[in-house]
Structures are given as C-alpha cells and as structure tokens.
C-alpha cells in the first residue's frame, strides 16, 4: 500500500526532526549553564526537557533537588515535579504539588495546575474533586 509507506516515511521524518530539536535544546542548555550555572530557570528548562524525554529521575533531580531545594517553591518547578509524580503514578504526591501550586500561585498557576490536579484526583477516585478542578 503506497499510503502506508508514505505515512511511515513521514513518521520517520517527524521523529528525526523531534530528535534534532531535542539535541539542539540540550546544546542550548549546556551553553546557558556555561553562562550562569545557578540560574533556576535553566534547571527548570532542563527538567522539562528530561520530562519530555521520559527521563523522570533526571527531571526529578532538576526540579526537586536543584530548584525546589535551592530556591523554594517556584511555580514551574512545582508543576514540573507534580508532572513527574503523576507520570510515576504517585497520584497523591502529584495532587499535593498541584494543589500547593494553586494555593501559592492562585492566578499564575493557570490551567496546567487545575488540569493536573483534576487528573490526579480522578486517578485517586475523587471524581467530585476532579470535576470541581475543571
């Protein structure tokens, strides 16, 4: 089937492009580290990149140990760490972090925290809380 072959080539091209973009992002983070090694936004960016690459231990290191441990509760680090916990199926931990983000940053936390809180609540069987989050 010609269409199946074309779809396969398109998928391979997309995967290659995504991999190139990830490599380019990693190179930019290395450059940013050389400029300022203690910038929490660089650590958060690295955490997000590792999260996107399914490297949860490395993402946890950047969010929890470096950013949250060094600078306290920064919104992107809270949401990133909550996402790590959710993907590791620690739904209670994710719910707690999303809740903390919404409490500490009620305006800035936005949809990411509400949706994450709702999804974690749903996974915990708390359908009323999940509905309220949405």
JSON list of C-alpha atoms in Angstrom, two decimals:
[
{"chain": "A", "resi": 1, "resn": "UNK", "atom": "CA", "xyz": [0.00, 0.00, 0.00]},
{"chain": "A", "resi": 2, "resn": "UNK", "atom": "CA", "xyz": [1.51, 3.30, -1.13]},
{"chain": "A", "resi": 3, "resn": "UNK", "atom": "CA", "xyz": [-0.25, 5.36, 1.54]},
{"chain": "A", "resi": 4, "resn": "UNK", "atom": "CA", "xyz": [1.12, 3.17, 4.35]},
{"chain": "A", "resi": 5, "resn": "UNK", "atom": "CA", "xyz": [4.66, 3.58, 3.00]},
{"chain": "A", "resi": 6, "resn": "UNK", "atom": "CA", "xyz": [4.27, 7.35, 2.76]},
{"chain": "A", "resi": 7, "resn": "UNK", "atom": "CA", "xyz": [2.91, 7.53, 6.30]},
{"chain": "A", "resi": 8, "resn": "UNK", "atom": "CA", "xyz": [5.84, 5.51, 7.57]},
{"chain": "A", "resi": 9, "resn": "UNK", "atom": "CA", "xyz": [8.32, 7.86, 5.87]},
{"chain": "A", "resi": 10, "resn": "UNK", "atom": "CA", "xyz": [6.50, 10.89, 7.28]},
{"chain": "A", "resi": 11, "resn": "UNK", "atom": "CA", "xyz": [6.57, 9.42, 10.78]},
{"chain": "A", "resi": 12, "resn": "UNK", "atom": "CA", "xyz": [10.30, 8.66, 10.49]},
{"chain": "A", "resi": 13, "resn": "UNK", "atom": "CA", "xyz": [10.97, 12.20, 9.27]},
{"chain": "A", "resi": 14, "resn": "UNK", "atom": "CA", "xyz": [8.97, 13.67, 12.16]},
{"chain": "A", "resi": 15, "resn": "UNK", "atom": "CA", "xyz": [10.81, 11.51, 14.71]},
{"chain": "A", "resi": 16, "resn": "UNK", "atom": "CA", "xyz": [14.15, 12.58, 13.25]},
{"chain": "A", "resi": 17, "resn": "UNK", "atom": "CA", "xyz": [13.13, 16.24, 13.39]},
{"chain": "A", "resi": 18, "resn": "UNK", "atom": "CA", "xyz": [11.98, 15.90, 17.02]},
{"chain": "A", "resi": 19, "resn": "UNK", "atom": "CA", "xyz": [15.27, 14.24, 17.95]},
{"chain": "A", "resi": 20, "resn": "UNK", "atom": "CA", "xyz": [17.24, 17.03, 16.24]},
{"chain": "A", "resi": 21, "resn": "UNK", "atom": "CA", "xyz": [15.23, 19.67, 18.11]},
{"chain": "A", "resi": 22, "resn": "UNK", "atom": "CA", "xyz": [15.82, 17.92, 21.43]},
{"chain": "A", "resi": 23, "resn": "UNK", "atom": "CA", "xyz": [19.55, 17.74, 20.74]},
{"chain": "A", "resi": 24, "resn": "UNK", "atom": "CA", "xyz": [19.56, 21.44, 19.84]},
{"chain": "A", "resi": 25, "resn": "UNK", "atom": "CA", "xyz": [17.67, 22.29, 23.05]},
{"chain": "A", "resi": 26, "resn": "UNK", "atom": "CA", "xyz": [20.15, 20.28, 25.10]},
{"chain": "A", "resi": 27, "resn": "UNK", "atom": "CA", "xyz": [23.04, 22.10, 23.44]},
{"chain": "A", "resi": 28, "resn": "UNK", "atom": "CA", "xyz": [21.45, 25.44, 24.30]},
{"chain": "A", "resi": 29, "resn": "UNK", "atom": "CA", "xyz": [21.07, 24.39, 27.94]},
{"chain": "A", "resi": 30, "resn": "UNK", "atom": "CA", "xyz": [24.75, 23.43, 28.04]},
{"chain": "A", "resi": 31, "resn": "UNK", "atom": "CA", "xyz": [25.58, 26.89, 26.70]},
{"chain": "A", "resi": 32, "resn": "UNK", "atom": "CA", "xyz": [23.28, 28.52, 29.28]},
{"chain": "A", "resi": 33, "resn": "UNK", "atom": "CA", "xyz": [24.99, 26.51, 32.06]},
{"chain": "A", "resi": 34, "resn": "UNK", "atom": "CA", "xyz": [28.33, 27.89, 30.92]},
{"chain": "A", "resi": 35, "resn": "UNK", "atom": "CA", "xyz": [26.98, 31.43, 31.24]},
{"chain": "A", "resi": 36, "resn": "UNK", "atom": "CA", "xyz": [25.28, 31.02, 34.63]},
{"chain": "A", "resi": 37, "resn": "UNK", "atom": "CA", "xyz": [25.33, 27.68, 36.44]},
{"chain": "A", "resi": 38, "resn": "UNK", "atom": "CA", "xyz": [22.93, 28.71, 39.21]},
{"chain": "A", "resi": 39, "resn": "UNK", "atom": "CA", "xyz": [20.02, 30.12, 37.21]},
{"chain": "A", "resi": 40, "resn": "UNK", "atom": "CA", "xyz": [16.90, 28.23, 38.34]},
{"chain": "A", "resi": 41, "resn": "UNK", "atom": "CA", "xyz": [15.14, 28.77, 35.00]},
{"chain": "A", "resi": 42, "resn": "UNK", "atom": "CA", "xyz": [17.91, 26.83, 33.26]},
{"chain": "A", "resi": 43, "resn": "UNK", "atom": "CA", "xyz": [17.39, 23.98, 35.73]},
{"chain": "A", "resi": 44, "resn": "UNK", "atom": "CA", "xyz": [13.64, 24.08, 35.16]},
{"chain": "A", "resi": 45, "resn": "UNK", "atom": "CA", "xyz": [14.18, 24.01, 31.40]},
{"chain": "A", "resi": 46, "resn": "UNK", "atom": "CA", "xyz": [16.49, 21.04, 31.73]},
{"chain": "A", "resi": 47, "resn": "UNK", "atom": "CA", "xyz": [13.92, 19.34, 33.95]},
{"chain": "A", "resi": 48, "resn": "UNK", "atom": "CA", "xyz": [11.21, 19.90, 31.32]},
{"chain": "A", "resi": 49, "resn": "UNK", "atom": "CA", "xyz": [13.47, 18.55, 28.57]},
{"chain": "A", "resi": 50, "resn": "UNK", "atom": "CA", "xyz": [14.19, 15.42, 30.63]},
{"chain": "A", "resi": 51, "resn": "UNK", "atom": "CA", "xyz": [10.49, 15.07, 31.38]},
{"chain": "A", "resi": 52, "resn": "UNK", "atom": "CA", "xyz": [9.73, 15.22, 27.64]},
{"chain": "A", "resi": 53, "resn": "UNK", "atom": "CA", "xyz": [12.38, 12.55, 27.07]},
{"chain": "A", "resi": 54, "resn": "UNK", "atom": "CA", "xyz": [10.81, 10.29, 29.76]},
{"chain": "A", "resi": 55, "resn": "UNK", "atom": "CA", "xyz": [13.91, 10.61, 31.96]},
{"chain": "A", "resi": 56, "resn": "UNK", "atom": "CA", "xyz": [11.99, 11.02, 35.19]},
{"chain": "A", "resi": 57, "resn": "UNK", "atom": "CA", "xyz": [14.94, 10.56, 37.57]},
{"chain": "A", "resi": 58, "resn": "UNK", "atom": "CA", "xyz": [16.88, 13.34, 35.84]},
{"chain": "A", "resi": 59, "resn": "UNK", "atom": "CA", "xyz": [13.80, 15.57, 35.70]},
{"chain": "A", "resi": 60, "resn": "UNK", "atom": "CA", "xyz": [13.26, 14.96, 39.44]},
{"chain": "A", "resi": 61, "resn": "UNK", "atom": "CA", "xyz": [16.87, 15.95, 40.09]},
{"chain": "A", "resi": 62, "resn": "UNK", "atom": "CA", "xyz": [16.45, 19.32, 38.38]},
{"chain": "A", "resi": 63, "resn": "UNK", "atom": "CA", "xyz": [13.02, 20.10, 39.82]},
{"chain": "A", "resi": 64, "resn": "UNK", "atom": "CA", "xyz": [13.32, 18.75, 43.34]},
{"chain": "A", "resi": 65, "resn": "UNK", "atom": "CA", "xyz": [16.99, 18.80, 44.31]},
{"chain": "A", "resi": 66, "resn": "UNK", "atom": "CA", "xyz": [18.21, 21.87, 42.49]},
{"chain": "A", "resi": 67, "resn": "UNK", "atom": "CA", "xyz": [15.29, 24.22, 42.01]},
{"chain": "A", "resi": 68, "resn": "UNK", "atom": "CA", "xyz": [12.91, 23.46, 44.90]},
{"chain": "A", "resi": 69, "resn": "UNK", "atom": "CA", "xyz": [15.78, 22.57, 47.23]},
{"chain": "A", "resi": 70, "resn": "UNK", "atom": "CA", "xyz": [17.81, 25.69, 46.48]},
{"chain": "A", "resi": 71, "resn": "UNK", "atom": "CA", "xyz": [15.19, 28.35, 45.75]},
{"chain": "A", "resi": 72, "resn": "UNK", "atom": "CA", "xyz": [12.00, 27.16, 47.39]},
{"chain": "A", "resi": 73, "resn": "UNK", "atom": "CA", "xyz": [8.65, 26.82, 45.73]},
{"chain": "A", "resi": 74, "resn": "UNK", "atom": "CA", "xyz": [8.94, 28.25, 42.22]},
{"chain": "A", "resi": 75, "resn": "UNK", "atom": "CA", "xyz": [5.79, 27.69, 40.16]},
{"chain": "A", "resi": 76, "resn": "UNK", "atom": "CA", "xyz": [7.34, 25.94, 37.12]},
{"chain": "A", "resi": 77, "resn": "UNK", "atom": "CA", "xyz": [9.32, 23.63, 39.41]},
{"chain": "A", "resi": 78, "resn": "UNK", "atom": "CA", "xyz": [6.19, 22.74, 41.41]},
{"chain": "A", "resi": 79, "resn": "UNK", "atom": "CA", "xyz": [4.25, 21.94, 38.25]},
{"chain": "A", "resi": 80, "resn": "UNK", "atom": "CA", "xyz": [7.19, 20.05, 36.74]},
{"chain": "A", "resi": 81, "resn": "UNK", "atom": "CA", "xyz": [7.70, 17.97, 39.87]},
{"chain": "A", "resi": 82, "resn": "UNK", "atom": "CA", "xyz": [3.96, 17.29, 40.04]},
{"chain": "A", "resi": 83, "resn": "UNK", "atom": "CA", "xyz": [4.09, 16.05, 36.44]},
{"chain": "A", "resi": 84, "resn": "UNK", "atom": "CA", "xyz": [6.98, 13.71, 37.33]},
{"chain": "A", "resi": 85, "resn": "UNK", "atom": "CA", "xyz": [5.00, 12.30, 40.25]},
{"chain": "A", "resi": 86, "resn": "UNK", "atom": "CA", "xyz": [1.91, 11.87, 38.07]},
{"chain": "A", "resi": 87, "resn": "UNK", "atom": "CA", "xyz": [3.83, 10.04, 35.35]},
{"chain": "A", "resi": 88, "resn": "UNK", "atom": "CA", "xyz": [5.38, 7.80, 38.01]},
{"chain": "A", "resi": 89, "resn": "UNK", "atom": "CA", "xyz": [1.82, 7.04, 39.14]},
{"chain": "A", "resi": 90, "resn": "UNK", "atom": "CA", "xyz": [2.26, 8.80, 42.51]},
{"chain": "A", "resi": 91, "resn": "UNK", "atom": "CA", "xyz": [-1.13, 10.47, 42.11]},
{"chain": "A", "resi": 92, "resn": "UNK", "atom": "CA", "xyz": [-1.39, 11.61, 45.74]},
{"chain": "A", "resi": 93, "resn": "UNK", "atom": "CA", "xyz": [2.02, 13.30, 45.53]},
{"chain": "A", "resi": 94, "resn": "UNK", "atom": "CA", "xyz": [1.07, 14.92, 42.22]},
{"chain": "A", "resi": 95, "resn": "UNK", "atom": "CA", "xyz": [-2.25, 16.11, 43.64]},
{"chain": "A", "resi": 96, "resn": "UNK", "atom": "CA", "xyz": [-0.47, 17.64, 46.64]},
{"chain": "A", "resi": 97, "resn": "UNK", "atom": "CA", "xyz": [2.03, 19.53, 44.47]},
{"chain": "A", "resi": 98, "resn": "UNK", "atom": "CA", "xyz": [-0.59, 20.76, 42.02]},
{"chain": "A", "resi": 99, "resn": "UNK", "atom": "CA", "xyz": [-2.69, 21.87, 44.99]},
{"chain": "A", "resi": 100, "resn": "UNK", "atom": "CA", "xyz": [0.28, 23.69, 46.52]},
{"chain": "A", "resi": 101, "resn": "UNK", "atom": "CA", "xyz": [0.91, 25.44, 43.19]},
{"chain": "A", "resi": 102, "resn": "UNK", "atom": "CA", "xyz": [-2.72, 26.60, 43.02]},
{"chain": "A", "resi": 103, "resn": "UNK", "atom": "CA", "xyz": [-2.68, 27.75, 46.65]},
{"chain": "A", "resi": 104, "resn": "UNK", "atom": "CA", "xyz": [0.62, 29.60, 46.49]},
{"chain": "A", "resi": 105, "resn": "UNK", "atom": "CA", "xyz": [0.13, 30.99, 42.96]},
{"chain": "A", "resi": 106, "resn": "UNK", "atom": "CA", "xyz": [-3.66, 31.23, 42.50]},
{"chain": "A", "resi": 107, "resn": "UNK", "atom": "CA", "xyz": [-3.58, 33.48, 39.43]},
{"chain": "A", "resi": 108, "resn": "UNK", "atom": "CA", "xyz": [-0.36, 32.37, 37.76]},
{"chain": "A", "resi": 109, "resn": "UNK", "atom": "CA", "xyz": [-0.81, 28.59, 38.11]},
{"chain": "A", "resi": 110, "resn": "UNK", "atom": "CA", "xyz": [-3.50, 28.53, 35.42]},
{"chain": "A", "resi": 111, "resn": "UNK", "atom": "CA", "xyz": [-4.86, 25.56, 33.56]},
{"chain": "A", "resi": 112, "resn": "UNK", "atom": "CA", "xyz": [-1.77, 23.36, 33.91]},
{"chain": "A", "resi": 113, "resn": "UNK", "atom": "CA", "xyz": [-2.20, 23.09, 37.67]},
{"chain": "A", "resi": 114, "resn": "UNK", "atom": "CA", "xyz": [-6.01, 22.75, 37.54]},
{"chain": "A", "resi": 115, "resn": "UNK", "atom": "CA", "xyz": [-5.95, 20.05, 34.87]},
{"chain": "A", "resi": 116, "resn": "UNK", "atom": "CA", "xyz": [-3.14, 18.19, 36.62]},
{"chain": "A", "resi": 117, "resn": "UNK", "atom": "CA", "xyz": [-4.98, 18.40, 39.95]},
{"chain": "A", "resi": 118, "resn": "UNK", "atom": "CA", "xyz": [-8.16, 17.18, 38.30]},
{"chain": "A", "resi": 119, "resn": "UNK", "atom": "CA", "xyz": [-6.44, 14.27, 36.57]},
{"chain": "A", "resi": 120, "resn": "UNK", "atom": "CA", "xyz": [-4.68, 13.20, 39.77]},
{"chain": "A", "resi": 121, "resn": "UNK", "atom": "CA", "xyz": [-7.96, 13.47, 41.69]},
{"chain": "A", "resi": 122, "resn": "UNK", "atom": "CA", "xyz": [-9.70, 11.33, 39.07]},
{"chain": "A", "resi": 123, "resn": "UNK", "atom": "CA", "xyz": [-6.96, 8.68, 39.29]},
{"chain": "A", "resi": 124, "resn": "UNK", "atom": "CA", "xyz": [-7.44, 8.64, 43.07]},
{"chain": "A", "resi": 125, "resn": "UNK", "atom": "CA", "xyz": [-11.18, 8.06, 42.61]},
{"chain": "A", "resi": 126, "resn": "UNK", "atom": "CA", "xyz": [-12.10, 11.55, 43.80]},
{"chain": "A", "resi": 127, "resn": "UNK", "atom": "CA", "xyz": [-14.46, 12.33, 40.95]},
{"chain": "A", "resi": 128, "resn": "UNK", "atom": "CA", "xyz": [-16.15, 15.28, 42.70]},
{"chain": "A", "resi": 129, "resn": "UNK", "atom": "CA", "xyz": [-12.78, 16.99, 43.25]},
{"chain": "A", "resi": 130, "resn": "UNK", "atom": "CA", "xyz": [-11.79, 16.18, 39.67]},
{"chain": "A", "resi": 131, "resn": "UNK", "atom": "CA", "xyz": [-14.97, 17.77, 38.30]},
{"chain": "A", "resi": 132, "resn": "UNK", "atom": "CA", "xyz": [-14.51, 20.82, 40.52]},
{"chain": "A", "resi": 133, "resn": "UNK", "atom": "CA", "xyz": [-10.96, 21.29, 39.17]},
{"chain": "A", "resi": 134, "resn": "UNK", "atom": "CA", "xyz": [-12.30, 21.55, 35.64]}
]
